[in-house]
Coordinates of C-alpha atoms (C1' of nucleotides) in Angstrom, one line a residue:
Chain G
M22 CA 81.0 114.2 92.7
L23 CA 82.5 117.6 91.9
T24 CA 82.1 120.3 89.3
P25 CA 85.2 121.0 87.2
L26 CA 85.6 124.3 89.2
E27 CA 85.7 122.5 92.4
I28 CA 88.2 119.9 91.3
S29 CA 90.9 122.1 90.3
A30 CA 91.6 125.8 90.6
P31 CA 90.0 128.2 88.1
F32 CA 91.9 129.5 85.2
S33 CA 93.0 132.3 87.1
A34 CA 95.0 130.0 89.2
I35 CA 97.3 129.4 86.2
S36 CA 98.5 132.8 86.9
R37 CA 99.8 131.6 90.0
M38 CA 102.4 129.6 88.1
G39 CA 105.7 130.8 89.3
G40 CA 108.1 132.1 86.7
L41 CA 110.1 129.9 84.2
R42 CA 113.7 129.4 85.1
L43 CA 116.3 128.2 82.9
L44 CA 117.4 124.6 83.6
A45 CA 120.7 124.2 85.3
N46 CA 122.7 121.3 86.6
C47 CA 120.7 118.6 85.0
S48 CA 123.7 116.6 85.8
Q49 CA 123.2 117.0 89.7
C50 CA 119.3 116.6 89.3
P51 CA 118.5 114.0 92.1
I52 CA 115.6 112.4 90.1
R53 CA 117.6 112.1 86.8
P54 CA 118.4 108.5 87.2
A55 CA 114.6 107.6 87.4
S56 CA 113.9 109.7 84.4
I57 CA 113.9 109.7 80.8
C58 CA 116.9 112.0 80.6
S59 CA 119.0 109.3 82.2
V60 CA 120.3 107.9 78.9
L61 CA 121.7 111.2 77.6
D62 CA 125.5 111.7 78.0
R63 CA 127.1 115.0 79.0
R64 CA 127.1 116.6 75.7
E65 CA 123.5 115.7 74.8
L66 CA 122.6 116.6 78.3
S67 CA 123.4 120.2 77.7
E68 CA 121.7 120.5 74.5
F69 CA 118.5 119.0 76.2
E70 CA 119.1 121.5 79.0
G71 CA 118.9 124.5 76.6
M72 CA 115.6 123.3 75.3
G73 CA 113.7 123.3 78.4
R74 CA 112.6 125.5 81.4
E75 CA 111.7 124.9 84.9
A76 CA 108.2 125.6 85.7
S77 CA 106.7 125.6 89.1
F78 CA 103.1 125.3 90.1
A79 CA 101.1 126.2 93.4
P80 CA 98.9 123.6 94.7
R81 CA 95.6 122.7 92.7
S82 CA 96.8 124.6 89.6
M83 CA 96.2 123.3 86.2
I84 CA 99.0 122.0 84.0
F85 CA 97.2 121.4 80.9
M86 CA 93.6 120.2 79.9
E87 CA 92.2 117.3 78.1
G88 CA 91.5 118.2 74.5
A89 CA 94.0 121.2 74.5
S90 CA 96.7 121.4 71.8
A91 CA 99.6 119.2 73.1
D92 CA 102.3 121.9 72.7
A93 CA 104.6 121.2 75.6
V94 CA 105.8 118.0 77.4
Y95 CA 106.7 117.8 81.2
N96 CA 109.0 116.0 83.2
V97 CA 108.0 116.2 86.9
T98 CA 110.7 116.9 89.5
T99 CA 109.0 117.5 92.6
G100 CA 105.5 117.3 94.0
L101 CA 102.5 115.4 92.7
V102 CA 100.3 115.6 89.5
R103 CA 96.8 114.0 89.2
L104 CA 96.0 112.9 85.7
F105 CA 92.2 112.7 85.2
R106 CA 89.2 112.7 82.8
L107 CA 85.9 114.2 83.5
L108 CA 82.9 112.3 82.5
P109 CA 79.8 113.9 81.0
G110 CA 78.0 113.4 84.5
G111 CA 80.5 115.7 86.0
Q112 CA 82.3 112.6 87.7
R113 CA 86.1 112.7 87.9
Q114 CA 88.2 109.6 87.2
I115 CA 91.7 110.0 88.2
V116 CA 93.8 107.8 85.4
G117 CA 97.1 108.2 87.3
F118 CA 99.3 110.2 89.7
A119 CA 102.5 111.5 88.3
L120 CA 105.4 111.3 90.8
P121 CA 109.0 113.1 90.5
G122 CA 110.7 111.5 87.6
D123 CA 107.6 110.7 85.7
F124 CA 107.2 112.0 82.1
L125 CA 104.0 113.6 80.5
G126 CA 102.3 114.9 77.4
L127 CA 103.2 112.9 74.4
P128 CA 99.8 111.7 73.2
P129 CA 99.1 109.7 70.0
G130 CA 97.4 112.8 68.2
D131 CA 98.2 116.5 68.9
R132 CA 95.9 116.8 71.8
Y133 CA 96.2 115.8 75.3
G134 CA 94.3 112.7 76.2
F135 CA 93.6 113.9 79.8
S136 CA 93.9 116.9 82.0
A137 CA 96.7 117.3 84.6
D138 CA 96.8 119.4 87.7
T139 CA 98.7 119.5 90.9
A140 CA 97.7 118.2 94.2
V141 CA 100.6 120.0 96.0
K142 CA 103.3 122.5 95.1
T143 CA 105.0 121.1 92.2
T144 CA 108.0 121.7 89.8
A145 CA 108.5 120.3 86.4
C146 CA 111.0 120.8 83.3
R147 CA 108.8 121.9 80.5
F148 CA 109.9 121.4 76.7
P149 CA 108.1 122.8 73.8
R150 CA 106.8 119.6 71.8
R151 CA 108.3 120.5 68.6
N152 CA 111.8 121.0 70.0
F153 CA 111.6 117.9 72.1
I154 CA 110.3 115.6 69.3
A155 CA 112.8 117.0 66.8
F156 CA 115.6 116.1 69.5
A157 CA 114.1 112.7 70.2
E158 CA 114.2 111.8 66.3
S159 CA 117.9 112.6 66.1
H160 CA 118.8 110.6 69.3
G161 CA 117.7 107.1 68.8
P162 CA 118.4 105.9 72.3
F163 CA 116.4 108.6 73.7
L164 CA 113.4 107.8 71.4
R165 CA 113.7 104.1 72.6
R166 CA 113.6 105.3 76.3
L167 CA 110.6 107.3 75.4
H168 CA 108.9 104.4 74.2
D169 CA 109.9 102.4 77.2
A170 CA 108.3 105.2 79.5
A171 CA 105.1 104.8 77.5
A172 CA 105.1 101.0 78.0
R173 CA 105.8 101.7 81.7
A174 CA 102.7 103.8 81.9
L175 CA 100.6 101.2 80.0
D176 CA 101.7 98.9 82.7
L177 CA 100.7 101.0 85.6
A178 CA 97.5 101.5 83.9
H179 CA 96.8 97.8 83.7
D180 CA 97.7 97.6 87.4
Q181 CA 95.0 100.2 88.1
M182 CA 92.4 98.7 85.9
T183 CA 93.1 95.5 87.9
Q184 CA 92.2 97.4 91.0
L185 CA 89.1 99.4 89.6
G186 CA 87.3 96.0 88.9
P187 CA 84.8 94.5 91.3
R188 CA 87.0 94.4 94.1
R189 CA 86.3 94.9 97.9
A190 CA 87.0 98.3 99.2
E191 CA 89.7 97.0 101.7
A192 CA 91.5 95.2 98.9
K193 CA 91.7 98.3 96.7
V194 CA 93.0 100.5 99.4
A195 CA 95.4 98.0 100.7
A196 CA 96.8 97.5 97.1
F197 CA 97.0 101.2 96.6
I198 CA 99.1 101.7 99.7
F199 CA 101.3 99.0 98.4
A200 CA 101.6 100.3 95.0
M201 CA 102.3 103.8 96.3
R202 CA 105.2 102.5 98.6
R203 CA 106.5 100.7 95.6
R204 CA 106.6 103.7 93.5
W205 CA 108.2 106.0 96.2
L206 CA 110.7 103.2 96.7
R207 CA 112.4 104.1 93.4
L208 CA 112.8 107.7 94.7
N209 CA 113.3 107.5 98.5
G210 CA 114.5 104.2 99.2
A211 CA 112.9 101.6 101.3
S212 CA 110.7 102.9 104.1
T213 CA 107.5 101.9 106.0
L214 CA 106.3 105.5 105.7
V215 CA 104.2 105.8 102.6
P216 CA 103.6 109.5 101.6
L217 CA 99.9 110.3 100.3
P218 CA 100.0 114.0 99.3
M219 CA 96.9 113.5 97.5
G220 CA 93.6 114.1 99.4
R221 CA 91.0 111.4 100.2
Q222 CA 88.6 112.4 97.5
D223 CA 91.6 111.9 94.9
I224 CA 92.1 108.5 96.2
G225 CA 88.4 107.7 96.0
D226 CA 88.3 108.9 92.3
Y227 CA 91.3 106.9 91.5
L228 CA 90.0 103.7 93.1
G229 CA 86.5 104.1 92.2
L230 CA 85.2 104.5 95.7
S231 CA 83.4 107.2 97.5
I232 CA 85.4 109.4 100.0
A233 CA 83.3 108.2 102.7
T234 CA 84.4 104.5 102.0
V235 CA 88.0 105.4 101.5
S236 CA 88.0 107.0 104.9
R237 CA 86.1 104.2 106.7
T238 CA 88.4 101.7 105.2
L239 CA 91.8 103.6 106.2
T240 CA 90.3 103.8 109.8
R241 CA 89.6 100.2 110.0
L242 CA 93.1 99.3 108.8
D243 CA 94.3 101.6 111.4
R244 CA 92.3 100.3 114.1
Q245 CA 93.5 96.7 113.2
R246 CA 97.0 97.9 113.5
V247 CA 97.8 97.2 110.1
I248 CA 98.7 100.8 109.4
L249 CA 99.2 103.9 111.2
I250 CA 97.4 107.0 109.8
V251 CA 99.8 110.0 109.8
P252 CA 99.5 113.4 108.6
K253 CA 99.7 113.4 104.8
G254 CA 100.4 109.7 104.5
V255 CA 100.4 106.2 106.4
R256 CA 102.9 104.1 108.1
I257 CA 102.8 100.3 107.3
L258 CA 102.9 98.6 110.4
D259 CA 102.1 95.1 109.2
S260 CA 103.4 94.6 105.7
S261 CA 102.5 90.8 105.2
R262 CA 98.9 91.5 106.6
L263 CA 98.7 94.3 104.3
E264 CA 99.7 92.5 101.3
Q265 CA 97.5 89.5 102.2
L266 CA 94.5 91.9 102.2
A267 CA 95.6 93.5 99.0
A268 CA 95.4 90.1 97.3
H269 CA 91.9 89.7 98.5
Chain Z
M25 CA 84.8 83.8 88.7
L26 CA 86.8 81.3 87.0
T27 CA 89.8 79.2 87.5
P28 CA 92.7 79.5 85.3
L29 CA 91.9 76.5 83.4
E30 CA 88.3 77.5 82.8
I31 CA 89.3 80.8 81.5
S32 CA 91.6 79.6 78.6
A33 CA 92.7 76.3 77.1
P34 CA 95.2 74.5 79.1
F35 CA 98.9 74.3 77.7
S36 CA 98.1 71.3 75.4
A37 CA 95.9 73.7 73.6
I38 CA 99.0 75.6 72.3
S39 CA 99.8 72.6 70.2
R40 CA 96.6 73.3 68.4
M41 CA 98.4 76.3 67.0
G42 CA 98.7 75.8 63.3
G43 CA 101.8 75.8 61.4
L44 CA 103.8 78.8 60.8
R45 CA 103.7 80.2 57.4
L46 CA 105.9 82.6 55.5
L47 CA 104.6 86.0 55.3
A48 CA 103.6 86.9 51.6
N49 CA 102.1 89.9 49.8
C50 CA 102.3 92.3 53.1
S51 CA 101.5 94.9 50.4
Q52 CA 98.1 93.6 49.6
C53 CA 97.3 93.0 53.3
P54 CA 93.8 94.5 54.1
I55 CA 94.7 95.6 57.8
R56 CA 98.1 97.1 56.7
P57 CA 96.7 100.7 56.7
A58 CA 95.5 100.3 60.2
S59 CA 98.9 98.8 61.5
I60 CA 102.3 99.6 62.5
C61 CA 103.6 98.5 59.1
S62 CA 101.8 101.2 57.4
V63 CA 104.8 103.4 57.6
L64 CA 107.3 101.1 55.7
D65 CA 108.0 101.6 52.0
R66 CA 108.0 98.7 49.5
R67 CA 111.9 97.8 50.2
E68 CA 111.5 98.0 53.9
L69 CA 108.4 96.0 53.8
S70 CA 110.0 93.2 52.0
E71 CA 112.8 93.1 54.7
F72 CA 110.1 93.1 57.4
E73 CA 108.3 90.3 55.7
G74 CA 111.3 88.1 55.7
M75 CA 111.4 88.3 59.8
G76 CA 108.1 87.3 60.4
R77 CA 105.7 84.3 60.0
E78 CA 102.0 84.1 60.2
A79 CA 101.0 82.0 63.1
S80 CA 97.3 80.9 63.4
F81 CA 95.5 80.0 66.7
A82 CA 92.3 78.1 67.3
P83 CA 89.7 79.6 69.5
R84 CA 90.8 79.8 73.4
S85 CA 94.1 78.9 72.8
M86 CA 97.1 80.8 74.6
I87 CA 99.3 83.3 72.7
F88 CA 101.5 84.0 75.7
M89 CA 101.4 84.4 79.6
E90 CA 102.0 87.1 81.9
G91 CA 105.5 86.9 83.4
A92 CA 106.7 84.8 80.6
S93 CA 109.9 85.8 78.6
A94 CA 108.8 88.1 75.9
D95 CA 110.6 86.8 72.8
A96 CA 107.9 87.5 70.3
V97 CA 105.8 90.2 69.1
Y98 CA 102.6 89.9 67.3
N99 CA 100.5 91.8 64.9
V100 CA 97.1 90.6 64.8
T101 CA 95.7 90.1 61.3
T102 CA 92.1 88.3 62.0
G103 CA 90.2 87.2 64.9
L104 CA 90.2 88.7 68.6
V105 CA 92.5 88.5 71.4
R106 CA 91.8 88.9 74.9
L107 CA 94.5 90.5 77.0
F108 CA 94.2 89.8 80.8
R109 CA 95.8 89.6 84.1
L110 CA 94.7 87.0 86.7
L111 CA 94.3 88.2 90.4
P112 CA 95.5 86.2 93.4
G113 CA 91.9 85.3 94.1
G114 CA 91.6 84.0 90.8
Q115 CA 89.5 86.5 89.1
R116 CA 90.4 87.7 85.9
Q117 CA 90.6 91.2 84.6
I118 CA 90.5 91.7 81.1
V119 CA 92.8 94.9 80.2
G120 CA 91.9 95.0 76.7
F121 CA 90.8 93.4 73.5
A122 CA 93.2 93.4 70.5
L123 CA 91.5 93.4 67.2
P124 CA 93.0 93.0 63.7
G125 CA 95.7 95.7 63.1
D126 CA 96.6 95.7 66.7
F127 CA 100.2 95.3 68.0
L128 CA 101.2 93.4 70.9
G129 CA 104.1 92.2 72.9
L130 CA 106.6 95.0 73.7
P131 CA 106.5 95.3 77.4
P132 CA 109.1 97.8 79.3
G133 CA 110.9 94.9 80.6
D134 CA 111.8 91.5 79.1
R135 CA 108.6 89.7 80.4
Y136 CA 104.9 90.2 79.2
G137 CA 102.9 92.1 81.6
F138 CA 99.7 90.4 80.8
S139 CA 98.5 87.2 79.2
A140 CA 96.9 86.9 75.8
D141 CA 94.8 84.2 74.4
T142 CA 92.2 84.0 71.6
A143 CA 88.6 84.3 71.8
V144 CA 87.8 82.9 68.2
K145 CA 90.2 81.6 65.4
T146 CA 92.9 84.2 65.0
T147 CA 95.8 84.8 62.7
A148 CA 98.7 87.1 63.6
C149 CA 102.1 88.1 62.2
R150 CA 104.8 86.8 64.7
F151 CA 108.2 88.4 64.8
P152 CA 111.2 87.4 67.1
R153 CA 111.7 90.3 69.3
R154 CA 115.4 90.6 69.0
N155 CA 115.3 90.9 65.2
F156 CA 112.1 93.2 65.4
I157 CA 113.9 95.5 67.9
A158 CA 116.9 95.7 65.7
F159 CA 114.7 96.4 62.7
A160 CA 112.9 99.4 64.5
E161 CA 116.4 100.7 65.9
S162 CA 117.4 101.2 62.3
H163 CA 114.2 102.5 60.9
G164 CA 113.5 105.8 62.9
P165 CA 110.0 106.5 61.6
F166 CA 108.9 102.8 62.4
L167 CA 110.3 103.5 65.9
R168 CA 108.0 106.7 66.2
R169 CA 105.1 104.6 64.9
L170 CA 105.8 102.1 67.7
H171 CA 105.5 104.9 70.2
D172 CA 102.5 106.1 68.6
A173 CA 101.1 102.7 69.0
A174 CA 102.0 102.5 72.6
A175 CA 100.4 105.9 73.2
R176 CA 97.2 104.8 71.4
A177 CA 97.0 101.7 73.7
L178 CA 97.5 103.9 76.7
D179 CA 94.5 106.1 75.6
L180 CA 92.3 103.0 75.3
A181 CA 93.4 101.8 78.9
H182 CA 92.4 105.4 80.1
D183 CA 89.1 105.1 78.3
Q184 CA 88.6 101.6 80.0
M185 CA 89.4 102.9 83.5
T186 CA 86.8 105.6 82.9
Q187 CA 84.3 102.8 82.2
L188 CA 85.5 100.6 85.1
G189 CA 84.8 103.3 87.8
P190 CA 81.5 103.4 89.8
R191 CA 79.3 103.8 87.0
R192 CA 75.8 102.3 86.2
A193 CA 76.0 98.9 84.4
E194 CA 73.8 100.3 81.6
A195 CA 76.1 103.1 81.3
K196 CA 79.1 100.7 81.1
V197 CA 77.4 98.3 78.6
A198 CA 76.2 101.1 76.3
A199 CA 79.5 102.7 76.4
F200 CA 81.2 99.3 75.5
I201 CA 79.0 98.9 72.4
F202 CA 79.9 102.5 71.3
A203 CA 83.6 102.1 71.8
M204 CA 83.6 98.7 69.9
R205 CA 81.6 100.3 67.2
R206 CA 84.3 103.1 66.9
R207 CA 87.1 100.4 66.8
W208 CA 85.5 98.2 64.1
L209 CA 84.7 101.3 62.0
R210 CA 88.6 101.7 61.4
L211 CA 88.4 98.2 59.8
N212 CA 85.0 97.5 58.6
G213 CA 83.6 101.0 57.8
A214 CA 80.5 102.5 59.2
S215 CA 77.9 100.0 60.2
T216 CA 75.1 99.8 62.6
L217 CA 76.2 96.2 63.2
V218 CA 78.7 95.8 65.9
P219 CA 80.5 92.4 66.0
L220 CA 80.9 91.1 69.5
P221 CA 83.0 87.8 69.1
M222 CA 83.7 87.7 72.8
G223 CA 81.5 85.9 75.2
R224 CA 79.3 87.4 78.1
Q225 CA 81.8 86.4 80.5
D226 CA 84.5 88.3 78.6
I227 CA 82.5 91.5 78.5
G228 CA 81.7 91.1 82.3
D229 CA 85.6 90.7 83.1
Y230 CA 86.5 93.8 80.9
L231 CA 83.7 96.0 82.4
G232 CA 83.9 94.8 86.1
L233 CA 80.4 93.3 86.1
S234 CA 79.0 89.7 86.5
I235 CA 78.0 87.8 83.7
A236 CA 74.3 87.9 84.9
T237 CA 74.2 91.7 85.0
V238 CA 75.8 92.0 81.4
S239 CA 73.2 89.6 80.1
R240 CA 70.2 91.4 82.0
T241 CA 71.4 94.7 80.8
L242 CA 71.8 93.9 77.2
T243 CA 68.3 92.1 77.3
R244 CA 66.8 95.5 79.0
L245 CA 68.6 97.7 76.1
D246 CA 67.0 95.0 73.6
R247 CA 63.6 95.2 75.0
Q248 CA 63.8 99.2 75.0
R249 CA 64.5 98.8 71.2
V250 CA 67.9 100.6 71.5
I251 CA 69.7 97.7 70.3
L252 CA 69.0 94.4 68.6
I253 CA 70.7 91.3 69.9
V254 CA 72.0 89.2 67.2
P255 CA 74.4 86.0 67.0
K256 CA 78.0 87.1 67.9
G257 CA 77.1 90.9 68.3
V258 CA 74.3 93.6 68.3
R259 CA 72.7 95.9 65.9
I260 CA 72.4 99.5 66.9
L261 CA 68.8 100.7 66.5
D262 CA 68.7 104.1 68.4
S263 CA 72.3 105.3 68.2
S264 CA 71.5 108.9 70.0
R265 CA 69.7 107.1 72.9
L266 CA 72.5 104.7 73.2
E267 CA 74.9 107.5 73.3
Q268 CA 72.9 109.3 75.9
L269 CA 72.6 106.2 78.1
A270 CA 76.6 105.8 77.9
A271 CA 77.0 109.3 79.2
H272 CA 75.1 108.2 82.2
Chain D
dC10 C1' 68.9 64.0 68.2
dG11 C1' 71.1 64.4 72.6
dC12 C1' 75.1 66.7 74.7
dT13 C1' 77.5 70.7 76.4
dA14 C1' 78.7 75.1 77.0
dG15 C1' 77.0 79.3 77.0
dT16 C1' 73.2 82.5 78.1
dT17 C1' 69.1 84.0 80.3
dT18 C1' 66.3 84.6 84.0
dG19 C1' 64.6 84.7 88.9
dA20 C1' 65.1 85.3 94.3
dT21 C1' 68.0 86.9 97.9
dC22 C1' 71.5 89.5 100.3
dC23 C1' 75.0 92.7 101.3
dG24 C1' 78.9 96.2 100.3
dG25 C1' 79.3 100.5 99.4
dG26 C1' 76.9 104.8 98.0
dT27 C1' 74.4 108.7 99.4
dC28 C1' 73.2 112.2 102.5
dA29 C1' 73.8 114.6 106.6
dA30 C1' 75.9 115.7 110.9
dT31 C1' 80.1 116.3 113.5
dG32 C1' 85.1 116.6 114.2
dC33 C1' 89.6 118.2 113.1
dT34 C1' 93.6 121.4 111.5
dG35 C1' 96.0 124.8 109.5
dG36 C1' 95.9 129.3 108.0
dT37 C1' 94.6 134.2 108.7
dG38 C1' 93.5 138.3 110.9
dG39 C1' 92.4 140.9 115.1
Chain W
dC26 C1' 98.9 134.6 120.6
dC27 C1' 94.5 133.1 120.2
dA28 C1' 89.7 132.9 118.1
dC29 C1' 87.8 132.1 114.0
dC30 C1' 87.0 130.0 109.8
dA31 C1' 87.3 127.2 105.6
dG32 C1' 88.1 123.0 103.7
dC33 C1' 88.8 118.3 104.6
dA34 C1' 88.2 114.1 107.1
dT35 C1' 85.4 111.1 110.2
dT36 C1' 81.3 108.8 111.5
dG37 C1' 76.4 107.4 111.4
dA38 C1' 72.0 105.8 109.2
dC39 C1' 69.6 104.4 105.4
dC40 C1' 69.0 102.1 100.9
dC41 C1' 69.7 100.4 96.4
dG42 C1' 72.3 98.3 92.6
dG43 C1' 74.5 94.6 91.3
dA44 C1' 76.8 90.0 93.1
dT45 C1' 75.7 85.6 94.2
dC46 C1' 73.4 81.3 93.9
dA47 C1' 70.7 78.6 91.2
dA48 C1' 67.5 76.9 87.9
dA49 C1' 65.9 76.9 83.2
dC50 C1' 66.6 77.8 78.6
dT51 C1' 69.1 77.7 73.8
dA52 C1' 72.3 76.9 70.2
dG53 C1' 76.0 74.5 68.1
dC54 C1' 77.9 70.5 67.0
dG55 C1' 79.0 65.6 66.7

DNA sequence: CGCTAGTTTGATCCGGGTCAATGCTGGTGG
DNA sequence: CCACCAGCATTGACCCGGATCAAACTAGCG
């Protein structure tokens, strides 16, 4: 297990965040169809654009911390964000990964319910919460879209719980690869190549396994020719066998 | 592990659902303050009342099934609802318990994302989805309240994930009792008596433990005078020790 | 009062955690 | 351009917590 400082870059790293740039050309944005902003028409989009800034983050830098005042919301455009909670014992439970197109940062109260940091270089559209909420309240369909995003996040959370339970390591890892493929599919289209930009420790903290077990299990799947381990990901060789293992 | 038929009553049990009654006196409803309808004023409330019916369910009867067309939403008023998914292997993962005041049944798509059945005799306000959504869309603050309920559910899901990870059985069970006390507190006020209307199997399927381990762990906490096992619940004897165990 | 479903308790076993050593790789500076 | 280094990944050896199987016990309920 890791101490907070080892998990993500210390505060100084926040200063590594690149400058904020104005949003431009939302209408050309490749991830817009998969995003909350997909429901906005041209006029609404330009109003929306004016509220936000593009924020870019170095690898392993903090976006926000659990318990901090939730005064900005984010829409990830590139990279990968780790969402996690720290237990009193110092262990980290990753409660989700945010991919391009995912929306973050509107908890029930006014404080973030989990921490978020980047696994790799990441960019996101950042909006002040006040303005964002005001905008949502005056655009009904957008508010509905937000509810939809929350319901989708809940659904993903349920998927993950189903994985976290007392299942075999092989089933967890196989199901994880499957789930990641399904999520990338919406963005990159169908492919047997599944990017895994996060490290082994991250996968372990997501599935409730030790780094050693994650590594061993992947190696075993590779040796059985079910997958092929490639840099920063895996290639699925035998999809039906993988699905079968995921089912347990 | 259980087969689907053992987990909940077979279809015939649905017929044990009591008759639907008109909603009356929402304004007097004891759980309204904790519920989505809390934001409605007198006039809105009476419109809302007209849309719904009170449904009552015998113990262990199905409310809806994962994958079925989501054409009704529910607001639990009394009893306890188990929310669960069945894995291909036949295991059941309970993804949540719905207590009085909790809202159910608005998934991202048009099909339920999990199954719901009752652990004990339960009543709920039932609304046709179409009408409910139409109502929400024409009452902005209510729609916001719905988003809030979803965000709260997501937060609970994150709590549960944190428990499901590779933690000690003692920590899981202690944290579970703590969490249930906190949830009942909103409804019943502070008390050291924590109702646990669900069975040991349910607790196990919620925490990712076997029924044997749940039972053993509770017995151990009882013998250590941290809790006292009472019918359908526990009494907390040493709250600070319990909290300490929950932390790990 | 006996039946049934749920719970408690015991005995055994194994998957995966832990600890530790080794291997690999990409980035840095001489 | 290459040697070095730091961080991550892999692999091995050992051990323990909790699963599993099975039996005994208990509490509602007809």
